[in-house]
Structure formats: C-alpha cells, structure tokens
C-alpha cells in the first residue's frame, strides 16, 4: 500500500513536472510574442552587439541615455530580479534599486499591461542566454540627473492603470487598443509631448517629432492621418513595411516593422488597423497630398539638386516619381516629399533604410557621408519641388541641424 | 515557378520570389552580359530594360517583373538602333576593361529610344547612374552624341 | 595538334635586356626580388650567351609567338588585359615586325612561368607599374622579327634565291620574280632552322602599324555582352561561393551558428575557416542570403581598438621625427641655415580602396592530383604559388587560366582572394566560383596607405628652392608585398620620385619614416609611389612659386632648364591653354608636372568658384610625352581614364576606420566620379622618337596636385590634405 502511495505520488510529481515544463514553454512563447509586440529588442540592443544586452545610446534633449542589459545575467542583467521587481519596473517605472526611470523607457504604456503579460515577458527574457555586459553610465546633465524629479513627473503624468476593455467595442477593437496603447506603445512616438516630455492625451496619435523624424499623424483623419488607408494597406504596411501609395516605412518605423510588427499575427495586425481607423481624427501635421501631382519627366534646368538626383537617386525612383523600377520606390503622393520641413526626407537621405531583413527593393543607402549639407539641401529642395510641388527651399543649415538630431 | 519573358523567350524559373532579377538572369538563365557591381542600384552595371525602360536588376525582386518584357544586352543586337550604339562604342573606342559597358549601353539605348531631343544635359541625366571605374565617360558622351546626330535627335 | 604547328621562338634576351636597361636608365625601380619569383634564370642564361630562351621549353613552343599551318599567329601575351589595351599594343608590335595584319593574330594568356615571362622591370611575372609597353617593346618586336626572318629564309630556300631579295608582307613572303608563299606553307621548313642572332628590327620611320590608331582587339565582345570575365564563368558541377571575413583585419572566427543559413534554399555547404566563413550554393543570391543568415561571433582582436584618429596621430608624430635616410645630396642643413628664407608644409593623403567594378572573383577546382584556377590576375605566378601552398600540390600541378579583368587598379596584384578561394575549394569536392559582395570587396580590400609628407625648403633671395628636406611617413607596401624591406630600410616605392625630383636642387635629403597602420593591410594603387611623392612635391613647388609671387609655370621652367623634354611639354601645354592670357574672374588654373613611369606629363585644371565652396571643373588638359607611341588611341584613352580615376579619388575618396573596421561599404559611401561631373580630358601627345614610356598611371599621378593648386588659384585656399571634399568643397 505504501508502495502504491509512493508510486502514485511519484507519478503525480512527474506529471506536475511535465505540466510545468509545457506550461513554461507556452509562457515563454507567449512572452516572446509580447516582447516582440513591445519591441524590447530594438532599444535594448546596441549595433553589432548581442540582442537584449543593452547599451544603445539615446540622444535626448537633456543628455544621453544608454539602455540597460535585460538578459538574465545575474551581475549585469536582470538575472536575479523577482517577479515583483520586474512588474514594478514596467508598471511604475521604478528600478530594482528604487530609482525612477526616465520616460524614454515607455513604462507609461507598458503600465497598461496586466501582471500576467509582464511575467510572460519576464519568463521569455529569462529563457535567453545570459550576456555579461555591464551597463554604460548615462550622461545626463543637471537638473535632469536628479531622478527624484521623476516622482513629481510620475505623479502628474503616469496613469498607473491596466488596460480595461470597452465592452461597447468589438473584440478586434479591444485587442487593437491593448496592443497599440500597451505593449506596442505607438503613442510614445506618434503622440506629441508637452514641455515636460509627457505625451499629451488630448492629441493622441496626432503626430510628433522623434530624433528628427516625423512620426506622422496616425489618427483616423482623412486629410492628415490614416483615414484613407484601407485595412489591407495598413496590414501590408505593418507586415511588409510598405503599402501601395503610402510608401515604405523608414527611420525608427522601419525598425518597428522589422523587429516587431511583421512578426505579429495577421489577426492582431487587423485588430491594430481596426483600432487606429476608429481613433479621434485630428487634422494636424503634414496633410496627405490632396491630389497626386502631375507626373513629370526629367527636369530641363541644370541645378545641383536635379544633378544629384540623376547621379544617385533616379536609378530607383525615376524622374516621374512612379518608381517604375519597383512600386516601392514611388515618391509621388508621399508625405515624405510633401512636408515643407522635409524632416523624413532629410532623415532617409542621411540615414538610409538598411532594413536588412526586408526585400532588396525596400532598402535605401544612406547618403549622409558623401554629400555635404549644401548638396543635400539642394537635393531635398529639388525633390520637394519636383515630386511634392512645394516651393520650399531647404537650407544647408536645416540639413546640419537634422544631422545633429540622430536618435542613436 | 515564375514565368519570365527575357529577350523574347519565355522561361519558367523555380526561384524564390525575392531573388533579384540580376541573379536569375546571370545564374539561372546564364546570360552573363548583365553585370553585378554593387547590389544597391548605385553603379548601373546590372541595367536591363523592362518594357523598354532602364532598370537596375540588382534591386528588382523577380516576382515583381513577371509578365513584363525584359531585355538584356544579349537581346539587343537585332535592333538597328542598338547596332548603331554598339558600332559607335567601337568607333570611339569607349571600352577599357569593359565590365560596366553592358550597363552603359543599355542606359544609352534607353535614352535614344525614349528621347526625341538629346543634348549634353540629357546625357548627364540618363547616364549619371552608370559608374565606370576606368572613367570612359568622355567617350561614352561622344558615342551617344554620334548616334544622336546620325538619327537626327541631337539638339545642343 | 602540337606537331602541326611550328613554333618559332623569338626573343634574344641578351639584346632586349640591354636595350631595356639602356632605354630605361634610372627609371627601374630598385632591384627587388620577391621571394616567390626569382629573377628569370632563362634571362640570365641568355644574357651570358649560354642559351637561347627556347632551349628551356620542353615542348618546343615559342615563348611569345607561334605560327600555325593555317598562317594564323598565336601571340602568348605575357601581360594581362585589364582595360589598358595592352594586348592590342603587343599584337601591334608583333604584327609590325612579322608583317601580318592584326586580324591574323589570336591572343592567348601566358601561363605562369617565371623563366619565360618575368618582366625585366618588375623582375617578376606581373602586369603593373606601367611597365607593360616598356618591357614588351623590345622582346615582342624581336619575336615578330625573328619569325619573319626564318620564314623569309625558308621561302628563299624554296625558291633557291637569296633571302635578301625576298620580303614579307600580309602574312606572305614575296620573291624577286613575283613569287609568293603564305606563312602557313613555310612553317615546317622554318622550324628546322636555328634561331638567328642577327635579328634587325625595323626603323621607326618604316613602321606602318605602330603609331597608327588601331582598333582594340578585345572590345567587340565587350559591347554585346559576350565578353567573359572571371565572374561570368561557369564550369560543369560548379557551385557559387561567397565569403565573409572578419570585419576587423587580423580577427578570427570564434563560433558560428549556421542553422538559419542552412535553411536558405539553394545553400549547400558552410565552410568555416580560421578567419573566414563561406557559404556555397547553387546561385549567388542564395550565397549572399546564406551569409546574411549566419550568426557569426568574431574575436576581433587587437585592431578593434583603432580608429582613423589613431592613424592620423601616429603619422603626425612620425612626421616630426627623422627616419631612414633614403638619399642625401649636398648639405641640406647648411642650405637651410644659409637660406634667406625657409618654407615648410605638410601634405596628407588618405587610405584608398581600389574597388574595381568587377568584385573579386575566382573559379577554383581542387582535386587530389591537381588544381585549376580560372582567374583574372595581374600575377599568375603568385596565383599558382599560393594555390600550391594551400593545397600542398606542386606548383606545376596548378594550372592558371588567366582571364580578362574587370578593372584592377592594383587590386589584382594581390592574390588574397585567390588564396581564400583555394582554401574554400579545398574543403569541398566540387569546383567553386568565389564571388564577393561589393561590401566584402570594399571592406576587405588592401588599401593604399595613408601618408604624411613634411617638406622643408631652403629658399634663396629670388624665391627659388636651393634644396629641401622631405620626410615621408606611412606604411610600407613594399615590405607587405615582398615580405620585408630591403637592407637599406627604405621602401623604394614610397620614396620613388622623391629621391630624384625633376627640379634642380643643390641639396636634397629624403627620410623614410615607416609607420605601419597595422589596422589594415596596405597595397598598390594606380599611380603607386610615383603618385605619392608627386602629390607632395607638386603642391610644394606650387606653394613656393606662390610665395615668391611668381607664375607657377614660368617658375617651374626656371627650375627645369636642364630638362628639355619637360620644357617642351610645358610649352605645349602653355600654348594649348593660352596660359599667358588671364582667366575670367572667379576662375583659377592649377598645374602639375612630372617625369613618371618613363613618360613626361603636364596636367592643368581650370576651375570656377560657385559660391564659397562650390567647384566646377571648367577644363582639364594634359600633355604627355611618352616617347614612341604604339597605339595613340590607347595612349589617349589611358591618359583620359587615368586622369579621371585620379580626379575621382582626389575629389572624394578616403577610407575611414572605426573600431578597426572599414566604414565605407559600397559606392553610396565611397563616391565615384560620374559622367555628369567628368570633364572632357584634352590629351595632347608630344611627337617623340624616344624609348616608349608608360601611360597607364601617368595621368593618375598628376591630377591630384593640379587640382589642389587650382583650388588655391580659384579660392585662395591652400588645401594640403586629400580628398578635397574633406575641406568642405563640393562639385557644384
């Protein structure tokens, strides 16, 4: 009898163990998906270094921040963090040592995630190979290095609440709202910030500047936002980084597509589209070009801008801007060539679009090294005029300023 | 299987859709006149015609050209204008190492096919995407000018 | 078919060696003997009168020329065709003396054979250093003439007449009474004769082919896509391979996760070597995708700490020191003390990549009993040796099939990519074609070294230099290529021209201060050491003229009174550009002059200023005296292309190093001159009956200083560091 009981116990123990393992696997998989949706890897990886080992620099108005190592290395990573500590970091923006994070870490969005989702992410991170890589010291000047200031900031700006579904809305809308406002933290870039660097809820998704890039208005506005995009176009943009008539994702958005969005399920991408198309429209920012500009051939005048376009750009984009080379190279009708500040135009010229995991025709080389400010100003002026029908002269100083705005 | 029309011949090729047209032409169809130079559309050595327009085959996923007419350097010699261009290239001793010249000729031919009025500026705009490390540019210009004159489209 | 061909062996080396050394005088670059290519034993034997070159040919084939029964002439070219038109030039030399048409000649690539094909100027079998015409001029004409003499003798014997009464023309021998026999019918008899030792070459005034513009033999297939370069070859059973070497020179592979790479459709094998990972696949795209999918962990090694700023600083420090004295004439210290004024300036030149448009490519088949290499190389002998060393085969088991080269500029004097291809091929059972991506090609080039030159002149009361001290700091290409410096401790390439400037100076002292960058390997770049020193000297002399308030052309003429050929070239330039008439407002002209590669070159650039920093090149004129011209079309083409090649680099190019890694990966970051910014190059050839000079690099060597001198004349800004864009200028 005793034997039997022991046997039964042993059997049960084995079962429990097996169940634990399989549920661990499921948890890790779920955590991986959520970590992907939250795009942790994009910020917590330095160029050429190991994923999640941190060290990426953020050049912010008040100094330089370096992202920490979030691999399970006990000494330099988060290997000996407890569940509570991890949850507190993501929901309250408070480190294990009790210090406040700067809101470059999007805990104001992650706070919408429930404890179980956050712990799934933790389980995933803990399943990774530990990387021994000490964090780099931040380089933040006074008064911003006074982290106690963040108490006040959080008091005013941190809405420490989990996502609550709106039962009047569809399941897809709710799923989209959660992904967009929680892990996806879209508003961190697409919602303007106030002078305290907090996102303005009244202007949700109305577009903002980040590292010199314009994160465009993604409200449902027909004139300025994504109101005229079809759901399929949005899904195509998320999954392939390109939507016909709307161009290729560039700058930080290209990274979001590469590391995050394209790995999400189609139903989740459709949910995001559903939610975005139902947001409050805001008619601000760069308007969508109202009418597609007349297709133009090669220019007749011999200016520096058109010369450089002929040298380095026309091979893909073509003079008519239709990119008959490949539709992804279409320029006509894009906001990028219709923004009088030329923010993203200069951004893409200076930084290119490496997007190495995307098809060859999505990539663009960076031209910041071989052309100086005067040359790029002339090129941008030509592009705005030729494809955007804008009579705006971009000055070399604008290019110089844009160079200094690099996020990393 | 993708169906490709190259130099008037239909080919069935079993390749990933994201393979650039260049490698299909060179490695699968074994038409090696079209050259690999940079892989990022900055040198023009891979120039072919797609429905008569010059395109850089190194950045063109093959799936996006299915159904369109592709012409490579090997497929132009039947056309009188192309023969004029090739003749001019020889008369002006354009080629040095010759590696870029397939692309140069394809760009020049597209310009001549397309334009009813050609001058130096038009040559700059049409040919600036084609690098030549031997720097045969002066002769390329002269050769194009020569053909333009002979077909009556040179308008300085 | 061997026995059906008659092989007429040609070159009497004794005479040609004498001829070459007389013709080239002091222009031979030091006597250096790469360990892999001993000085031609056959040439030595010939020079001592002990043997004719043909004696060492087991199969009896001629070294350079064979005439077949069909009358066609096989020309075995000791020089590789890389766009310079040399094979046409050599064919002209042979055709001229052999009295055949160019259309009767078939060109074959010479196999590796140090005995036969060692270039007497370079002293190994190679194509480079602008020596090809200079080296082949005598032996190849002699080869043609010898064959012609034997054929004429054979005809005379058939007709039982005196060979002096017969003559050859158009591949036939004509007799005194109008008889004629074609060469093909004479070869069997001619082959039985001993080689003549009284070969007489034609007088230049009797040339009917040499000196006339000839159409290149290799271009017809280059305009219709039929020309095959290495990258175009296909062999039965061959797979493509592409490689990624450690991004930091000297680094090693630590570990490789190839799971994702193996899943790429078409990928066959992953080959992991000490410092390189390669993928083999059924097509190039699959190779590239496979390489991208590899997760390689590198051990970057010590060089990963080095940035461009470190190299800069080391050179700045080095230039303050004295180095090994390369030459000392007169007493420079006394000159400097006695001088009414002194002038010093430092000139800097960057690392440069060769970046030919055909990326490195090599087809290799390694078998147990042999190895075949199909590769466009400037050094077939080294290709053979490296393949033998990697495989453990004997050199004679390695066959090198040289190919047309899609641009070299020095790149294919290196054989690193051949070694790599053989290493990869040794690990697989099938032939492979190595093809590098452009990114691999640009970041794993060997680079023209960064240099700094400090020049200090003792200037007399009229503003002319009495003498100067010239300190040259940088890495040694010679030592890297040959294995070590000569006993003198001086890199003969780095100080070439500097130790023998064309200007008349009472005192001269040149220091070579070796300062190896370590972080990247250094190598030849079109123009080599000649370009290096000419840049510093021609900028410096221009500054001296400017300081003296004198016209830079007449100033140079004063210092060149002892160089009548140079004066003639300068005068020709002055008349072609109307030097004495003033330039319009906003424009300026700069010039540079040199005796380079056995030729004399004067180059002038005229610029206009567009705004503060905008540069427009209005005119580019170059005068060349390269002695007797074989093919004026090729001379002109080389001067045009060489000048613009140099202009491209002088305007735009610089390789930067960060963390030990080359930052320029492709042409979007390593800008090349385009047609829209390439001015026409006006080339004027000085008629001359002097010995031929080289032209492949002559234009390249002069354009840099001419450009910077023109910038000074136009903008009043003395730029002393290349490239020009570094100083904020741009092509407007």
Tab-separated table of N, CA, C and O in Angstrom, chain A residues 134-174:
chain	number	residue	atom	x	y	z
A	134	UNK	N	28.192	44.902	-18.810
A	134	UNK	CA	27.820	45.943	-17.853
A	134	UNK	C	27.166	47.128	-18.552
A	134	UNK	O	27.503	47.453	-19.683
A	135	UNK	N	26.249	47.751	-17.845
A	135	UNK	CA	25.539	48.899	-18.413
A	135	UNK	C	26.475	50.091	-18.506
A	135	UNK	O	27.393	50.230	-17.708
A	136	UNK	N	26.239	50.935	-19.524
A	136	UNK	CA	27.025	52.166	-19.614
A	136	UNK	C	26.355	53.240	-18.786
A	136	UNK	O	25.127	53.314	-18.705
A	137	UNK	N	27.171	54.089	-18.162
A	137	UNK	CA	26.632	55.195	-17.372
A	137	UNK	C	25.886	56.165	-18.287
A	137	UNK	O	26.384	56.520	-19.359
A	138	UNK	N	24.728	56.621	-17.836
A	138	UNK	CA	24.037	57.664	-18.586
A	138	UNK	C	24.809	58.960	-18.456
A	138	UNK	O	25.550	59.170	-17.497
A	139	UNK	N	24.601	59.808	-19.440
A	139	UNK	CA	25.299	61.082	-19.432
A	139	UNK	C	24.251	62.191	-19.436
A	139	UNK	O	23.920	62.760	-20.462
A	140	UNK	N	23.695	62.423	-18.258
A	140	UNK	CA	22.581	63.367	-18.138
A	140	UNK	C	23.030	64.530	-17.268
A	140	UNK	O	23.567	64.337	-16.178
A	141	UNK	N	22.819	65.731	-17.768
A	141	UNK	CA	23.250	66.921	-17.011
A	141	UNK	C	22.211	67.357	-15.977
A	141	UNK	O	21.037	66.947	-16.022
A	142	UNK	N	22.631	68.195	-15.036
A	142	UNK	CA	21.726	68.776	-14.055
A	142	UNK	C	20.727	69.683	-14.774
A	142	UNK	O	21.121	70.357	-15.725
A	143	UNK	N	19.475	69.803	-14.424
A	143	UNK	CA	18.863	69.141	-13.273
A	143	UNK	C	18.286	67.771	-13.599
A	143	UNK	O	17.723	67.120	-12.733
A	144	UNK	N	18.436	67.338	-14.876
A	144	UNK	CA	17.709	66.128	-15.271
A	144	UNK	C	18.311	64.864	-14.638
A	144	UNK	O	17.719	63.809	-14.657
A	145	UNK	N	19.540	65.001	-14.114
A	145	UNK	CA	20.121	63.838	-13.456
A	145	UNK	C	19.552	63.651	-12.049
A	145	UNK	O	19.896	62.710	-11.350
A	146	UNK	N	18.707	64.573	-11.627
A	146	UNK	CA	18.078	64.446	-10.307
A	146	UNK	C	16.830	63.586	-10.447
A	146	UNK	O	15.760	64.076	-10.779
A	147	UNK	N	17.004	62.303	-10.225
A	147	UNK	CA	15.903	61.393	-10.550
A	147	UNK	C	14.687	61.586	-9.649
A	147	UNK	O	13.588	61.175	-9.984
A	148	UNK	N	14.897	62.241	-8.482
A	148	UNK	CA	13.726	62.448	-7.603
A	148	UNK	C	12.678	63.300	-8.297
A	148	UNK	O	11.507	63.245	-8.000
A	149	UNK	N	13.160	64.079	-9.303
A	149	UNK	CA	12.213	64.910	-10.047
A	149	UNK	C	11.139	64.062	-10.711
A	149	UNK	O	10.024	64.519	-10.963
A	150	UNK	N	11.508	62.814	-10.959
A	150	UNK	CA	10.564	61.936	-11.638
A	150	UNK	C	9.369	61.557	-10.747
A	150	UNK	O	8.328	61.156	-11.228
A	151	UNK	N	9.552	61.698	-9.415
A	151	UNK	CA	8.393	61.463	-8.530
A	151	UNK	C	7.256	62.350	-8.950
A	151	UNK	O	6.125	61.946	-9.162
A	152	UNK	N	7.626	63.628	-9.049
A	152	UNK	CA	6.645	64.643	-9.385
A	152	UNK	C	6.065	64.365	-10.772
A	152	UNK	O	4.873	64.395	-10.995
A	153	UNK	N	6.998	64.036	-11.704
A	153	UNK	CA	6.595	63.786	-13.086
A	153	UNK	C	5.584	62.646	-13.131
A	153	UNK	O	4.521	62.735	-13.734
A	154	UNK	N	5.914	61.566	-12.453
A	154	UNK	CA	5.026	60.407	-12.457
A	154	UNK	C	3.691	60.734	-11.802
A	154	UNK	O	2.640	60.268	-12.237
A	155	UNK	N	3.750	61.565	-10.751
A	155	UNK	CA	2.521	61.938	-10.059
A	155	UNK	C	1.565	62.607	-11.032
A	155	UNK	O	0.377	62.344	-11.052
A	156	UNK	N	2.142	63.469	-11.881
A	156	UNK	CA	1.294	64.210	-12.814
A	156	UNK	C	0.962	63.381	-14.056
A	156	UNK	O	-0.163	63.365	-14.512
A	157	UNK	N	1.979	62.692	-14.586
A	157	UNK	CA	1.804	62.130	-15.930
A	157	UNK	C	1.625	60.617	-16.002
A	157	UNK	O	1.222	60.098	-17.031
A	158	UNK	N	1.975	59.898	-14.940
A	158	UNK	CA	1.831	58.442	-15.031
A	158	UNK	C	0.444	58.029	-14.589
A	158	UNK	O	0.038	58.284	-13.454
A	159	UNK	N	-0.262	57.413	-15.521
A	159	UNK	CA	-1.588	56.902	-15.215
A	159	UNK	C	-1.419	55.416	-14.951
A	159	UNK	O	-1.475	54.614	-15.870
A	160	UNK	N	-1.164	55.087	-13.685
A	160	UNK	CA	-0.771	53.720	-13.345
A	160	UNK	C	-1.994	52.803	-13.326
A	160	UNK	O	-2.459	52.369	-12.277
A	161	UNK	N	-2.547	52.565	-14.542
A	161	UNK	CA	-3.750	51.722	-14.629
A	161	UNK	C	-3.583	50.698	-15.725
A	161	UNK	O	-2.986	50.979	-16.763
A	162	UNK	N	-4.137	49.499	-15.508
A	162	UNK	CA	-4.110	48.455	-16.514
A	162	UNK	C	-5.169	48.723	-17.583
A	162	UNK	O	-6.123	49.452	-17.326
A	163	UNK	N	-5.008	48.101	-18.717
A	163	UNK	CA	-5.985	48.246	-19.802
A	163	UNK	C	-7.322	47.630	-19.411
A	163	UNK	O	-7.363	46.503	-18.909
A	164	UNK	N	-8.380	48.405	-19.629
A	164	UNK	CA	-9.730	47.892	-19.374
A	164	UNK	C	-10.480	47.815	-20.697
A	164	UNK	O	-10.600	48.824	-21.378
A	165	UNK	N	-10.963	46.646	-21.072
A	165	UNK	CA	-11.688	46.562	-22.345
A	165	UNK	C	-12.957	47.419	-22.327
A	165	UNK	O	-13.572	47.581	-21.283
A	166	UNK	N	-13.287	47.935	-23.491
A	166	UNK	CA	-14.527	48.703	-23.654
A	166	UNK	C	-15.553	47.742	-24.243
A	166	UNK	O	-15.428	47.321	-25.402
A	167	UNK	N	-16.526	47.400	-23.421
A	167	UNK	CA	-17.439	46.330	-23.834
A	167	UNK	C	-18.367	46.755	-24.965
A	167	UNK	O	-19.000	45.936	-25.610
A	168	UNK	N	-18.431	48.075	-25.228
A	168	UNK	CA	-19.244	48.531	-26.354
A	168	UNK	C	-18.542	48.318	-27.687
A	168	UNK	O	-19.153	48.457	-28.750
A	169	UNK	N	-17.251	48.066	-27.601
A	169	UNK	CA	-16.480	47.933	-28.844
A	169	UNK	C	-16.264	46.454	-29.171
A	169	UNK	O	-16.415	45.586	-28.309
A	170	UNK	N	-15.885	46.229	-30.428
A	170	UNK	CA	-15.674	44.841	-30.866
A	170	UNK	C	-14.440	44.254	-30.195
A	170	UNK	O	-13.608	44.957	-29.624
A	171	UNK	N	-14.352	42.954	-30.317
A	171	UNK	CA	-13.201	42.258	-29.757
A	171	UNK	C	-11.924	42.721	-30.455
A	171	UNK	O	-10.886	42.940	-29.829
A	172	UNK	N	-12.024	42.891	-31.790
A	172	UNK	CA	-10.855	43.322	-32.550
A	172	UNK	C	-10.404	44.704	-32.097
A	172	UNK	O	-9.219	44.957	-31.884
A	173	UNK	N	-11.375	45.599	-31.917
A	173	UNK	CA	-11.033	46.954	-31.482
A	173	UNK	C	-10.297	46.904	-30.145
A	173	UNK	O	-9.275	47.558	-29.960
A	174	UNK	N	-10.828	46.090	-29.215
A	174	UNK	CA	-10.211	45.999	-27.893
A	174	UNK	C	-8.804	45.409	-27.964
A	174	UNK	O	-7.881	45.876	-27.308
